[in-house]
């Protein structure tokens, strides 16, 4: 199996946590996605951080276009590899 990952970029922690909660229900994801804080260059304030939701998709079940649309519900996007 290959190591396929999707990264959703979300504007804040609340949006990221809401998206993680909805991912299992919407896409039937078994494994808990990983949340990562991504501070913007030169910024120390948590208010200026984006949050990444990292999903493993080794079996390539997840449709990138649907994930992008899903992230857009929280003013985010799916990062292209």
Tab-separated table of N, CA and C in Angstrom:
chain	number	residue	atom	x	y	z
A	1	UNK	N	0.827	-1.187	0.000
A	1	UNK	CA	0.000	0.000	0.000
A	1	UNK	C	0.871	1.250	0.000
A	2	UNK	N	0.406	2.272	-0.680
A	2	UNK	CA	1.143	3.523	-0.686
A	2	UNK	C	0.628	4.430	0.425
A	3	UNK	N	1.424	5.400	0.778
A	3	UNK	CA	1.072	6.331	1.841
A	3	UNK	C	0.429	7.568	1.220
A	4	UNK	N	-0.885	7.538	1.040
A	4	UNK	CA	-1.607	8.644	0.441
A	4	UNK	C	-2.211	9.470	1.563
A	5	UNK	N	-1.990	10.778	1.484
A	5	UNK	CA	-2.536	11.688	2.489
A	5	UNK	C	-3.244	12.849	1.804
A	6	UNK	N	-4.235	13.343	2.492
A	6	UNK	CA	-4.933	14.558	2.081
A	6	UNK	C	-4.740	15.564	3.208
A	7	UNK	N	-4.532	16.817	2.853
A	7	UNK	CA	-4.373	17.869	3.848
A	7	UNK	C	-5.439	18.923	3.598
A	8	UNK	N	-6.280	19.120	4.596
A	8	UNK	CA	-7.284	20.169	4.543
A	8	UNK	C	-6.759	21.354	5.340
A	9	UNK	N	-6.796	22.528	4.761
A	9	UNK	CA	-6.315	23.747	5.416
A	9	UNK	C	-7.549	24.527	5.861
A	10	UNK	N	-7.618	24.784	7.181
A	10	UNK	CA	-8.777	25.469	7.738
A	10	UNK	C	-8.338	26.719	8.488
A	11	UNK	N	-9.219	27.713	8.573
A	11	UNK	CA	-8.813	29.024	9.075
A	11	UNK	C	-8.522	29.101	10.577
A	12	UNK	N	-9.098	28.206	11.379
A	12	UNK	CA	-8.874	28.276	12.823
A	12	UNK	C	-9.150	26.926	13.471
A	13	UNK	N	-8.821	26.842	14.751
A	13	UNK	CA	-8.943	25.576	15.464
A	13	UNK	C	-10.393	25.105	15.557
A	14	UNK	N	-11.316	26.024	15.807
A	14	UNK	CA	-12.724	25.634	15.913
A	14	UNK	C	-13.212	24.982	14.625
A	15	UNK	N	-12.876	25.586	13.494
A	15	UNK	CA	-13.275	25.030	12.203
A	15	UNK	C	-12.654	23.656	12.003
A	16	UNK	N	-11.389	23.512	12.369
A	16	UNK	CA	-10.697	22.231	12.207
A	16	UNK	C	-11.345	21.153	13.068
A	17	UNK	N	-11.663	21.485	14.308
A	17	UNK	CA	-12.284	20.501	15.195
A	17	UNK	C	-13.683	20.113	14.716
A	18	UNK	N	-14.445	21.078	14.214
A	18	UNK	CA	-15.770	20.783	13.663
A	18	UNK	C	-15.653	19.887	12.437
A	19	UNK	N	-14.683	20.184	11.583
A	19	UNK	CA	-14.488	19.380	10.374
A	19	UNK	C	-14.099	17.950	10.733
A	20	UNK	N	-13.214	17.783	11.699
A	20	UNK	CA	-12.807	16.433	12.124
A	20	UNK	C	-14.023	15.659	12.612
A	21	UNK	N	-14.872	16.302	13.389
A	21	UNK	CA	-16.070	15.638	13.900
A	21	UNK	C	-17.000	15.212	12.765
A	22	UNK	N	-17.079	16.016	11.720
A	22	UNK	CA	-17.979	15.726	10.605
A	22	UNK	C	-17.388	14.729	9.602
A	23	UNK	N	-16.067	14.595	9.557
A	23	UNK	CA	-15.426	13.725	8.565
A	23	UNK	C	-15.871	12.270	8.685
A	24	UNK	N	-15.901	11.752	9.904
A	24	UNK	CA	-16.296	10.359	10.084
A	24	UNK	C	-17.706	10.097	9.613
A	25	UNK	N	-18.602	11.004	9.941
A	25	UNK	CA	-19.993	10.852	9.554
A	25	UNK	C	-20.171	10.971	8.038
A	26	UNK	N	-19.506	11.948	7.441
A	26	UNK	CA	-19.686	12.218	6.015
A	26	UNK	C	-18.963	11.222	5.122
A	27	UNK	N	-17.733	10.840	5.520
A	27	UNK	CA	-16.904	10.015	4.642
A	27	UNK	C	-16.638	8.617	5.190
A	28	UNK	N	-17.113	8.310	6.393
A	28	UNK	CA	-16.901	6.987	6.967
A	28	UNK	C	-15.440	6.689	7.268
A	29	UNK	N	-14.717	7.695	7.722
A	29	UNK	CA	-13.297	7.530	8.021
A	29	UNK	C	-13.143	6.787	9.336
A	30	UNK	N	-12.322	5.740	9.319
A	30	UNK	CA	-12.099	4.937	10.516
A	30	UNK	C	-11.038	5.539	11.422
A	31	UNK	N	-9.966	6.018	10.829
A	31	UNK	CA	-8.830	6.529	11.586
A	31	UNK	C	-9.015	8.011	11.892
A	32	UNK	N	-8.720	8.398	13.130
A	32	UNK	CA	-8.841	9.799	13.545
A	32	UNK	C	-7.850	10.655	12.752
A	33	UNK	N	-8.330	11.698	12.081
A	33	UNK	CA	-7.419	12.606	11.383
A	33	UNK	C	-6.510	13.324	12.387
A	34	UNK	N	-5.378	13.771	11.913
A	34	UNK	CA	-4.425	14.487	12.766
A	34	UNK	C	-4.604	15.985	12.568
A	35	UNK	N	-4.653	16.737	13.681
A	35	UNK	CA	-4.736	18.198	13.639
A	35	UNK	C	-3.351	18.772	13.860
A	36	UNK	N	-2.980	19.749	13.023
A	36	UNK	CA	-1.669	20.371	13.124
A	36	UNK	C	-1.850	21.880	13.003
A	37	UNK	N	-1.264	22.626	13.943
A	37	UNK	CA	-1.301	24.090	13.870
A	37	UNK	C	-0.207	24.541	12.913
A	38	UNK	N	-0.553	25.412	11.981
A	38	UNK	CA	0.393	25.912	10.988
A	38	UNK	C	0.453	27.433	11.110
A	39	UNK	N	1.397	27.930	11.912
A	39	UNK	CA	1.524	29.376	12.113
A	39	UNK	C	1.958	30.036	10.812
A	40	UNK	N	1.380	31.174	10.542
A	40	UNK	CA	1.779	31.927	9.362
A	40	UNK	C	3.158	32.531	9.591
A	41	UNK	N	3.914	32.688	8.562
A	41	UNK	CA	5.290	33.185	8.667
A	41	UNK	C	5.361	34.489	9.450
A	42	UNK	N	6.198	34.510	10.473
A	42	UNK	CA	6.427	35.719	11.249
A	42	UNK	C	5.374	36.016	12.293
A	43	UNK	N	4.421	35.141	12.472
A	43	UNK	CA	3.348	35.396	13.430
A	43	UNK	C	3.466	34.459	14.622
A	44	UNK	N	3.347	35.023	15.835
A	44	UNK	CA	3.392	34.228	17.055
A	44	UNK	C	2.006	33.998	17.641
A	45	UNK	N	1.065	34.809	17.261
A	45	UNK	CA	-0.268	34.783	17.833
A	45	UNK	C	-1.078	33.613	17.274
A	46	UNK	N	-1.731	32.866	18.140
A	46	UNK	CA	-2.561	31.736	17.721
A	46	UNK	C	-3.698	32.180	16.811
A	47	UNK	N	-4.098	33.443	16.922
A	47	UNK	CA	-5.157	33.953	16.053
A	47	UNK	C	-4.722	33.958	14.591
A	48	UNK	N	-3.428	34.010	14.349
A	48	UNK	CA	-2.908	34.081	12.990
A	48	UNK	C	-2.441	32.729	12.474
A	49	UNK	N	-3.012	31.677	12.992
A	49	UNK	CA	-2.605	30.333	12.585
A	49	UNK	C	-3.700	29.675	11.765
A	50	UNK	N	-3.277	28.921	10.779
A	50	UNK	CA	-4.191	28.036	10.070
A	50	UNK	C	-4.063	26.676	10.747
A	51	UNK	N	-5.067	25.867	10.584
A	51	UNK	CA	-5.024	24.514	11.138
A	51	UNK	C	-5.142	23.529	9.994
A	52	UNK	N	-4.325	22.503	10.050
A	52	UNK	CA	-4.315	21.461	9.034
A	52	UNK	C	-4.970	20.209	9.591
A	53	UNK	N	-5.790	19.593	8.773
A	53	UNK	CA	-6.371	18.295	9.100
A	53	UNK	C	-5.738	17.314	8.125
A	54	UNK	N	-4.971	16.370	8.651
A	54	UNK	CA	-4.241	15.415	7.825
A	54	UNK	C	-4.962	14.074	7.867
A	55	UNK	N	-5.345	13.590	6.689
A	55	UNK	CA	-6.083	12.329	6.561
A	55	UNK	C	-5.252	11.311	5.799
A	56	UNK	N	-5.151	10.129	6.333
A	56	UNK	CA	-4.515	9.039	5.577
A	56	UNK	C	-5.579	8.367	4.727
A	57	UNK	N	-5.209	8.039	3.498
A	57	UNK	CA	-6.150	7.428	2.549
A	57	UNK	C	-5.405	6.388	1.720
A	58	UNK	N	-4.873	5.381	2.385
A	58	UNK	CA	-4.042	4.377	1.718
A	58	UNK	C	-4.793	3.611	0.639
A	59	UNK	N	-6.087	3.472	0.806
A	59	UNK	CA	-6.869	2.724	-0.188
A	59	UNK	C	-7.489	3.635	-1.243
A	60	UNK	N	-7.152	4.910	-1.180
A	60	UNK	CA	-7.615	5.904	-2.163
A	60	UNK	C	-9.145	5.893	-2.326
A	61	UNK	N	-9.824	5.884	-1.189
A	61	UNK	CA	-11.288	5.886	-1.197
A	61	UNK	C	-11.870	7.293	-1.276
A	62	UNK	N	-11.096	8.285	-0.840
A	62	UNK	CA	-11.627	9.640	-0.723
A	62	UNK	C	-11.442	10.426	-2.016
A	63	UNK	N	-12.500	11.055	-2.450
A	63	UNK	CA	-12.486	11.859	-3.671
A	63	UNK	C	-11.941	13.251	-3.346
A	64	UNK	N	-10.814	13.638	-3.955
A	64	UNK	CA	-10.226	14.955	-3.672
A	64	UNK	C	-11.199	16.115	-3.893
A	65	UNK	N	-12.022	16.051	-4.923
A	65	UNK	CA	-12.963	17.140	-5.200
A	65	UNK	C	-13.998	17.255	-4.080
A	66	UNK	N	-14.477	16.126	-3.577
A	66	UNK	CA	-15.439	16.156	-2.458
A	66	UNK	C	-14.788	16.677	-1.188
A	67	UNK	N	-13.516	16.325	-0.964
A	67	UNK	CA	-12.804	16.833	0.214
A	67	UNK	C	-12.610	18.344	0.122
A	68	UNK	N	-12.312	18.843	-1.071
A	68	UNK	CA	-12.149	20.283	-1.261
A	68	UNK	C	-13.464	21.007	-0.994
A	69	UNK	N	-14.543	20.457	-1.500
A	69	UNK	CA	-15.868	21.026	-1.262
A	69	UNK	C	-16.202	21.000	0.233
A	70	UNK	N	-15.874	19.887	0.883
A	70	UNK	CA	-16.102	19.732	2.318
A	70	UNK	C	-15.335	20.805	3.099
A	71	UNK	N	-14.048	20.987	2.813
A	71	UNK	CA	-13.233	21.990	3.507
A	71	UNK	C	-13.786	23.395	3.264
A	72	UNK	N	-14.340	23.622	2.087
A	72	UNK	CA	-14.910	24.921	1.755
A	72	UNK	C	-16.080	25.306	2.646
A	73	UNK	N	-16.738	24.319	3.236
A	73	UNK	CA	-17.839	24.606	4.156
A	73	UNK	C	-17.346	25.360	5.394
A	74	UNK	N	-16.050	25.275	5.672
A	74	UNK	CA	-15.431	25.987	6.796
A	74	UNK	C	-14.437	27.037	6.289
A	75	UNK	N	-14.639	27.523	5.083
A	75	UNK	CA	-13.761	28.523	4.453
A	75	UNK	C	-12.320	28.015	4.331
A	76	UNK	N	-12.185	26.724	4.065
A	76	UNK	CA	-10.870	26.125	3.883
A	76	UNK	C	-10.731	25.527	2.492
A	77	UNK	N	-9.693	24.740	2.309
A	77	UNK	CA	-9.442	24.080	1.035
A	77	UNK	C	-8.591	22.842	1.263
A	78	UNK	N	-8.510	22.008	0.235
A	78	UNK	CA	-7.647	20.837	0.252
A	78	UNK	C	-6.353	21.222	-0.455
A	79	UNK	N	-5.260	20.990	0.216
A	79	UNK	CA	-3.948	21.322	-0.344
A	79	UNK	C	-3.573	20.255	-1.373
A	80	UNK	N	-3.121	20.677	-2.543
A	80	UNK	CA	-2.655	19.737	-3.562
A	80	UNK	C	-1.283	19.197	-3.159
A	81	UNK	N	-1.041	17.911	-3.400
A	81	UNK	CA	0.275	17.347	-3.044
A	81	UNK	C	1.388	17.909	-3.920
